[in-house]
Amino acid sequence: MGSETKSVEWLREEINKLKKEKNALVMAHYYQREEIQEIADFIGDSLALARQAAKTDADIIVMCGVHFMGETAKILCPEKKVLIPDTKAGCSLADSCDPVEFKEFVDSHPGHTVISYVNTSAAVKALTDIVVTSGNARQIVEKLPEDEKIIFGPDRNLGEYINSVTGRNMLLWKGACHVHDRFSLKKIIEMKKEHPDAKILVHPECRRPLQLIADKVGSTAALLDFAQKDDSKEYIVVTESGILFEMRNKCPQKTFLAAPAEDSECQCNECDFMKINTLQKVYECLRDETPEIIMEKEIAEKAVKPIQRMLEMSN
Ligand code: 13P
Ligand code: SF4
């Protein structure tokens, strides 16, 4: 069922009414549009969204993020209705890991523990021993015996970062996120010259040279936390620019500068998949209770184990 476009105020009011009527929880990733973060009951990074989904007593979850986030919520809460505003909200990183090819890679390296980043399809999670997010990957890898042979997929930049901080030599799948992989080292160094006191905050999905010039490497939640506790006044933020909204909310007295991508004229770097969700779509999906995440039972039953292992191993 379609709808004419309504004002932001009208949509906010209707979404709030529907949330109450249907006992629905609206969750949003930090990369969502500001107006979606504003109406969400919960905003967070991938780890916080998974944790919150696992413990909510809502009947309906509206996951404003990308498809794998909705899938993760559904895998953790199979009895709940999990809605996503737009099924086209995919993820280039998840797409860089085809389950058939990943299985061949895993099968050709027997004796390895398979760790997959949460940015993967349920089919890849079903081939995995432990799922991680950027917020707990280091902690989980460090809990494994030092001589454990590990395959890490699909993000090679996060994998290189974890190898460098843990001294491990995990075998890496060569996937990447099209947003984080295209930040420009040159442009960020130029920005740093113009803002010499600004600290550089880098997501570990960015390439290694950017990780090396960072004052802090971390998940979106870790970068936000650093900015809140640190005593600097200015930051260059090298991740999807949606996080700047919550950084500015939490630290109104500080200046946050979005880092630009290599090939863009624009002063920031946005994920088209994340930005495909709009307030109008959130309203319509809550009103019509569609699109809903529907999972194949067999895949979901396999994929839940490595996600639960992640939740048990990280605190
Ligand atoms: P985090 O939420 O773990 O920081 O990951 C960022 C991301 O790319 C989500 O798609
Ligand atoms: Fe996927 Fe990258 Fe977009 Fe995150 S920012 S959803 S990893 S494409």
Tab-separated table of C-alpha atoms and ligand atoms in Angstrom:
chain	number	residue	atom	x	y	z
A	1	MET	CA	0.000	0.000	0.000
A	2	GLY	CA	1.529	3.343	-1.016
A	3	SER	CA	1.238	6.704	0.750
A	4	GLU	CA	1.488	10.329	-0.226
A	5	THR	CA	4.531	12.027	1.308
A	6	LYS	CA	3.710	13.541	4.702
A	7	SER	CA	5.519	16.122	6.806
A	8	VAL	CA	8.243	15.053	9.223
A	9	GLU	CA	6.120	16.175	12.194
A	10	TRP	CA	3.115	14.146	10.994
A	11	LEU	CA	5.254	11.075	10.396
A	12	ARG	CA	6.865	11.369	13.837
A	13	GLU	CA	3.497	11.541	15.538
A	14	GLU	CA	2.035	8.608	13.599
A	15	ILE	CA	5.130	6.464	14.159
A	16	ASN	CA	4.928	7.142	17.899
A	17	LYS	CA	1.230	6.173	17.952
A	18	LEU	CA	1.887	2.970	15.998
A	19	LYS	CA	4.831	2.044	18.249
A	20	LYS	CA	2.549	2.144	21.306
A	21	GLU	CA	-0.414	0.435	19.640
A	22	LYS	CA	1.689	-2.443	18.331
A	23	ASN	CA	4.267	-2.732	21.138
A	24	ALA	CA	6.967	-2.119	18.540
A	25	LEU	CA	10.594	-1.164	19.106
A	26	VAL	CA	12.275	1.022	16.491
A	27	MET	CA	16.019	0.493	16.418
A	28	ALA	CA	18.477	2.507	14.314
A	29	HIS	CA	22.150	2.268	13.440
A	30	TYR	CA	24.260	5.421	13.833
A	31	TYR	CA	24.520	5.691	10.032
A	32	GLN	CA	20.778	6.234	9.593
A	33	ARG	CA	19.358	9.607	8.544
A	34	GLU	CA	19.051	12.054	11.444
A	35	GLU	CA	15.245	12.058	11.428
A	36	ILE	CA	15.257	8.272	11.819
A	37	GLN	CA	17.784	8.371	14.687
A	38	GLU	CA	15.541	10.991	16.321
A	39	ILE	CA	12.427	8.757	16.416
A	40	ALA	CA	14.278	5.533	17.277
A	41	ASP	CA	13.770	3.980	20.721
A	42	PHE	CA	17.319	2.717	20.565
A	43	ILE	CA	20.354	3.765	18.512
A	44	GLY	CA	23.646	1.951	18.495
A	45	ASP	CA	26.430	0.206	16.644
A	46	SER	CA	26.041	-3.321	15.254
A	47	LEU	CA	26.956	-4.909	18.584
A	48	ALA	CA	24.538	-2.835	20.648
A	49	LEU	CA	21.727	-3.477	18.141
A	50	ALA	CA	22.281	-7.252	18.357
A	51	ARG	CA	22.399	-7.133	22.165
A	52	GLN	CA	19.242	-5.035	22.375
A	53	ALA	CA	17.375	-7.281	19.919
A	54	ALA	CA	18.303	-10.308	22.035
A	55	LYS	CA	16.690	-8.848	25.150
A	56	THR	CA	13.698	-6.803	23.992
A	57	ASP	CA	10.164	-7.787	25.028
A	58	ALA	CA	8.585	-5.861	22.135
A	59	ASP	CA	6.345	-7.863	19.762
A	60	ILE	CA	7.666	-6.101	16.670
A	61	ILE	CA	11.194	-4.884	15.910
A	62	VAL	CA	11.673	-2.293	13.166
A	63	MET	CA	15.352	-2.476	12.277
A	64	CYS	CA	16.474	0.743	10.613
A	65	GLY	CA	19.832	-0.197	9.215
A	66	VAL	CA	20.789	-2.681	6.544
A	67	HIS	CA	19.496	-6.144	5.735
A	68	PHE	CA	22.024	-8.183	7.742
A	69	MET	CA	21.046	-6.229	10.874
A	70	GLY	CA	17.400	-7.220	10.411
A	71	GLU	CA	18.477	-10.804	9.763
A	72	THR	CA	20.591	-10.868	12.933
A	73	ALA	CA	17.635	-9.585	14.972
A	74	LYS	CA	15.339	-12.228	13.426
A	75	ILE	CA	17.871	-15.009	14.070
A	76	LEU	CA	18.038	-13.954	17.724
A	77	CYS	CA	14.261	-13.516	18.082
A	78	PRO	CA	12.618	-16.013	15.703
A	79	GLU	CA	9.237	-15.611	17.434
A	80	LYS	CA	9.111	-11.846	16.862
A	81	LYS	CA	8.092	-9.942	13.768
A	82	VAL	CA	11.185	-8.162	12.416
A	83	LEU	CA	10.490	-5.421	9.875
A	84	ILE	CA	12.916	-3.430	7.740
A	85	PRO	CA	11.945	-0.190	5.971
A	86	ASP	CA	13.443	-1.196	2.583
A	87	THR	CA	14.633	-4.636	1.442
A	88	LYS	CA	17.094	-2.939	-0.937
A	89	ALA	CA	19.207	-1.769	2.015
A	90	GLY	CA	22.051	-4.209	1.391
A	91	CYS	CA	25.745	-4.011	2.265
A	92	SER	CA	28.707	-4.082	-0.124
A	93	LEU	CA	30.836	-5.787	2.527
A	94	ALA	CA	28.305	-8.602	3.057
A	95	ASP	CA	28.053	-8.873	-0.755
A	96	SER	CA	31.832	-9.275	-0.992
A	97	CYS	CA	31.508	-12.697	0.644
A	98	ASP	CA	29.578	-15.191	-1.427
A	99	PRO	CA	28.618	-18.186	0.769
A	100	VAL	CA	29.553	-20.789	-1.875
A	101	GLU	CA	33.019	-19.258	-2.379
A	102	PHE	CA	33.453	-18.769	1.357
A	103	LYS	CA	32.646	-22.458	1.956
A	104	GLU	CA	35.308	-23.456	-0.604
A	105	PHE	CA	37.809	-21.195	1.182
A	106	VAL	CA	36.918	-22.689	4.582
A	107	ASP	CA	37.028	-26.264	3.242
A	108	SER	CA	40.437	-25.689	1.687
A	109	HIS	CA	41.868	-24.680	5.102
A	110	PRO	CA	40.851	-27.458	7.485
A	111	GLY	CA	41.583	-27.086	11.191
A	112	HIS	CA	40.781	-23.372	11.322
A	113	THR	CA	38.270	-21.654	13.580
A	114	VAL	CA	36.039	-19.495	11.368
A	115	ILE	CA	35.353	-15.971	12.590
A	116	SER	CA	32.947	-13.811	10.586
A	117	TYR	CA	32.137	-10.191	10.946
A	118	VAL	CA	28.448	-9.553	11.586
A	119	ASN	CA	28.322	-7.768	8.180
A	120	THR	CA	27.591	-11.064	6.407
A	121	SER	CA	24.571	-12.964	5.127
A	122	ALA	CA	22.933	-15.589	7.339
A	123	ALA	CA	24.299	-18.217	4.918
A	124	VAL	CA	27.881	-17.115	5.716
A	125	LYS	CA	27.109	-17.000	9.442
A	126	ALA	CA	25.875	-20.596	9.136
A	127	LEU	CA	29.438	-21.558	8.040
A	128	THR	CA	30.973	-19.691	10.973
A	129	ASP	CA	32.157	-20.668	14.481
A	130	ILE	CA	32.049	-17.198	16.056
A	131	VAL	CA	30.511	-13.966	14.785
A	132	VAL	CA	32.163	-10.689	15.799
A	133	THR	CA	31.455	-6.992	15.340
A	134	SER	CA	33.999	-4.201	15.111
A	135	GLY	CA	33.147	-3.524	18.784
A	136	ASN	CA	34.244	-6.913	20.122
A	137	ALA	CA	36.472	-8.558	17.466
A	138	ARG	CA	39.697	-7.851	19.351
A	139	GLN	CA	38.326	-9.034	22.701
A	140	ILE	CA	37.017	-12.283	21.191
A	141	VAL	CA	40.178	-13.089	19.220
A	142	GLU	CA	42.276	-12.461	22.346
A	143	LYS	CA	40.176	-15.008	24.257
A	144	LEU	CA	41.195	-17.775	21.830
A	145	PRO	CA	44.437	-19.752	22.454
A	146	GLU	CA	47.462	-18.063	20.861
A	147	ASP	CA	48.189	-20.993	18.580
A	148	GLU	CA	44.583	-21.310	17.330
A	149	LYS	CA	44.432	-21.207	13.531
A	150	ILE	CA	41.808	-18.688	12.484
A	151	ILE	CA	40.039	-17.711	9.269
A	152	PHE	CA	38.640	-14.172	9.442
A	153	GLY	CA	36.130	-12.803	6.971
A	154	PRO	CA	34.997	-10.872	5.133
A	155	ASP	CA	36.617	-7.486	5.908
A	156	ARG	CA	40.345	-7.547	5.158
A	157	ASN	CA	40.949	-4.107	6.711
A	158	LEU	CA	39.369	-5.083	10.034
A	159	GLY	CA	41.227	-8.411	9.801
A	160	GLU	CA	44.578	-6.629	9.296
A	161	TYR	CA	43.806	-4.353	12.230
A	162	ILE	CA	42.979	-7.290	14.529
A	163	ASN	CA	46.115	-9.137	13.374
A	164	SER	CA	48.214	-6.045	14.154
A	165	VAL	CA	46.848	-5.455	17.674
A	166	THR	CA	46.699	-9.102	18.740
A	167	GLY	CA	49.888	-10.356	17.036
A	168	ARG	CA	47.843	-13.132	15.385
A	169	ASN	CA	48.211	-14.253	11.823
A	170	MET	CA	44.587	-14.908	10.872
A	171	LEU	CA	43.913	-15.941	7.288
A	172	LEU	CA	41.924	-13.101	5.757
A	173	TRP	CA	39.103	-13.116	3.256
A	174	LYS	CA	39.676	-10.183	0.892
A	175	GLY	CA	36.377	-8.326	1.241
A	176	ALA	CA	35.785	-4.640	1.907
A	177	CYS	CA	33.118	-2.003	2.458
A	178	HIS	CA	32.827	0.420	-0.463
A	179	VAL	CA	32.367	3.355	1.953
A	180	HIS	CA	35.249	2.752	4.355
A	181	ASP	CA	37.621	1.464	1.692
A	182	ARG	CA	37.497	4.735	-0.255
A	183	PHE	CA	38.522	7.312	2.310
A	184	SER	CA	41.407	9.363	1.007
A	185	LEU	CA	44.628	9.346	3.033
A	186	LYS	CA	45.833	12.369	1.041
A	187	LYS	CA	42.712	14.448	1.735
A	188	ILE	CA	42.735	13.516	5.419
A	189	ILE	CA	46.390	14.511	5.777
A	190	GLU	CA	45.490	17.860	4.132
A	191	MET	CA	42.621	18.286	6.628
A	192	LYS	CA	44.990	17.540	9.493
A	193	LYS	CA	47.353	20.304	8.238
A	194	GLU	CA	44.446	22.759	8.317
A	195	HIS	CA	43.292	21.502	11.745
A	196	PRO	CA	46.523	20.476	13.500
A	197	ASP	CA	44.827	20.037	16.895
A	198	ALA	CA	42.071	17.778	15.576
A	199	LYS	CA	42.265	14.141	16.595
A	200	ILE	CA	41.692	11.539	13.891
A	201	LEU	CA	39.012	8.912	14.635
A	202	VAL	CA	39.060	5.920	12.287
A	203	HIS	CA	36.731	2.942	11.853
A	204	PRO	CA	38.691	-0.334	11.450
A	205	GLU	CA	36.940	-1.047	8.135
A	206	CYS	CA	39.225	1.695	6.711
A	207	ARG	CA	42.516	0.817	5.047
A	208	ARG	CA	45.676	0.171	7.076
A	209	PRO	CA	47.449	3.526	6.335
A	210	LEU	CA	44.433	5.342	7.802
A	211	GLN	CA	44.451	3.090	10.857
A	212	LEU	CA	48.139	3.988	11.302
A	213	ILE	CA	47.568	7.763	11.411
A	214	ALA	CA	44.573	7.460	13.776
A	215	ASP	CA	44.456	8.730	17.351
A	216	LYS	CA	41.707	6.164	17.922
A	217	VAL	CA	40.608	3.150	15.882
A	218	GLY	CA	37.246	1.705	16.897
A	219	SER	CA	33.650	0.808	16.118
A	220	THR	CA	31.171	3.653	15.775
A	221	ALA	CA	30.225	3.285	19.462
A	222	ALA	CA	33.899	3.204	20.507
A	223	LEU	CA	34.648	6.385	18.518
A	224	LEU	CA	31.648	8.113	20.092
A	225	ASP	CA	32.742	7.023	23.553
A	226	PHE	CA	36.306	8.250	22.898
A	227	ALA	CA	35.039	11.659	21.768
A	228	GLN	CA	32.947	11.976	24.944
A	229	LYS	CA	35.812	11.122	27.299
A	230	ASP	CA	38.697	12.805	25.473
A	231	ASP	CA	39.613	16.420	26.217
A	232	SER	CA	40.286	17.653	22.645
A	233	LYS	CA	37.966	20.141	20.973
A	234	GLU	CA	38.087	18.996	17.362
A	235	TYR	CA	37.955	15.641	15.536
A	236	ILE	CA	38.295	14.367	11.977
A	237	VAL	CA	35.832	11.480	11.763
A	238	VAL	CA	36.776	8.753	9.288
A	239	THR	CA	33.647	6.635	9.020
A	240	GLU	CA	30.174	6.999	7.508
A	241	SER	CA	29.067	10.543	8.258
A	242	GLY	CA	25.773	9.537	9.961
A	243	ILE	CA	27.681	9.095	13.237
A	244	LEU	CA	28.339	12.861	13.356
A	245	PHE	CA	24.714	13.434	14.368
A	246	GLU	CA	25.081	11.558	17.660
A	247	MET	CA	28.620	12.894	18.220
A	248	ARG	CA	27.289	16.457	17.959
A	249	ASN	CA	24.321	15.592	20.221
A	250	LYS	CA	26.547	14.074	22.879
A	251	CYS	CA	29.326	16.695	22.639
A	252	PRO	CA	27.694	19.972	21.497
A	253	GLN	CA	30.730	22.007	22.524
A	254	LYS	CA	33.092	20.081	20.222
A	255	THR	CA	33.694	20.246	16.461
A	256	PHE	CA	33.391	17.108	14.330
A	257	LEU	CA	34.644	17.213	10.742
A	258	ALA	CA	33.537	14.535	8.292
A	259	ALA	CA	36.391	12.989	6.303
A	260	PRO	CA	35.902	12.952	2.525
A	261	ALA	CA	36.113	9.976	0.169
A	262	GLU	CA	38.874	9.667	-2.440
A	263	ASP	CA	36.746	10.161	-5.522
A	264	SER	CA	34.093	12.565	-4.337
A	265	GLU	CA	33.595	16.285	-4.450
A	266	CYS	CA	31.444	16.003	-1.361
A	267	GLN	CA	32.858	16.799	2.084
A	268	CYS	CA	31.678	13.535	3.623
A	269	ASN	CA	31.223	9.861	2.855
A	270	GLU	CA	27.780	8.274	3.005
A	271	CYS	CA	26.538	4.699	2.651
A	272	ASP	CA	23.794	4.659	0.005
A	273	PHE	CA	22.393	1.476	1.500
A	274	MET	CA	21.982	3.032	4.933
A	275	LYS	CA	20.493	6.206	3.466
A	276	ILE	CA	17.886	4.332	1.388
A	277	ASN	CA	15.697	4.205	4.529
A	278	THR	CA	13.492	7.252	5.039
A	279	LEU	CA	11.066	8.303	7.769
A	280	GLN	CA	8.203	7.756	5.307
A	281	LYS	CA	9.358	4.150	4.764
A	282	VAL	CA	9.668	3.578	8.520
A	283	TYR	CA	6.074	4.795	8.932
A	284	GLU	CA	4.754	2.640	6.089
A	285	CYS	CA	6.529	-0.483	7.247
A	286	LEU	CA	5.204	-0.089	10.784
A	287	ARG	CA	1.692	0.663	9.498
A	288	ASP	CA	1.563	-2.239	6.998
A	289	GLU	CA	3.892	-4.600	8.905
A	290	THR	CA	5.908	-5.249	5.779
A	291	PRO	CA	8.611	-5.876	4.519
A	292	GLU	CA	9.222	-8.571	7.073
A	293	ILE	CA	12.411	-10.613	7.458
A	294	ILE	CA	11.586	-14.250	6.767
A	295	MET	CA	14.362	-16.774	7.314
A	296	GLU	CA	14.913	-20.346	6.207
A	297	LYS	CA	14.627	-22.353	9.422
A	298	GLU	CA	17.697	-24.505	8.754
A	299	ILE	CA	19.982	-21.524	8.031
A	300	ALA	CA	18.629	-19.594	11.023
A	301	GLU	CA	19.247	-22.541	13.353
A	302	LYS	CA	22.859	-22.805	12.173
A	303	ALA	CA	23.474	-19.040	12.178
A	304	VAL	CA	22.189	-18.486	15.700
A	305	LYS	CA	24.992	-20.546	17.284
A	306	PRO	CA	27.958	-18.302	16.287
A	307	ILE	CA	25.929	-15.177	17.158
A	308	GLN	CA	25.122	-16.543	20.607
A	309	ARG	CA	28.771	-17.489	21.032
A	310	MET	CA	29.658	-13.867	20.283
A	311	LEU	CA	27.195	-12.587	22.888
A	312	GLU	CA	28.582	-15.013	25.485
A	313	MET	CA	32.221	-14.135	24.742
A	314	SER	CA	31.820	-10.341	24.807
A	315	ASN	CA	30.636	-8.351	27.748
B	1	13P	P1	29.782	-0.830	13.634
B	1	13P	O1	28.351	-0.587	13.833
B	1	13P	O2	30.210	-2.138	14.250
B	1	13P	O3	30.660	0.284	14.018
B	1	13P	O4	29.997	-1.110	12.053
B	1	13P	C1	29.886	-0.178	11.098
B	1	13P	C2	29.223	-0.647	9.888
B	1	13P	O5	29.744	-0.587	8.824
B	1	13P	C3	27.875	-1.136	9.977
B	1	13P	O6	27.463	-1.414	8.727
B	2	SF4	FE1	27.894	-2.186	4.618
B	2	SF4	FE2	29.791	-0.357	4.490
B	2	SF4	FE3	27.271	0.420	4.328
B	2	SF4	FE4	28.257	-0.523	6.658
B	2	SF4	S1	28.879	1.349	5.600
B	2	SF4	S2	26.316	-1.060	5.691
B	2	SF4	S3	29.727	-2.046	5.920
B	2	SF4	S4	28.348	-0.891	2.846
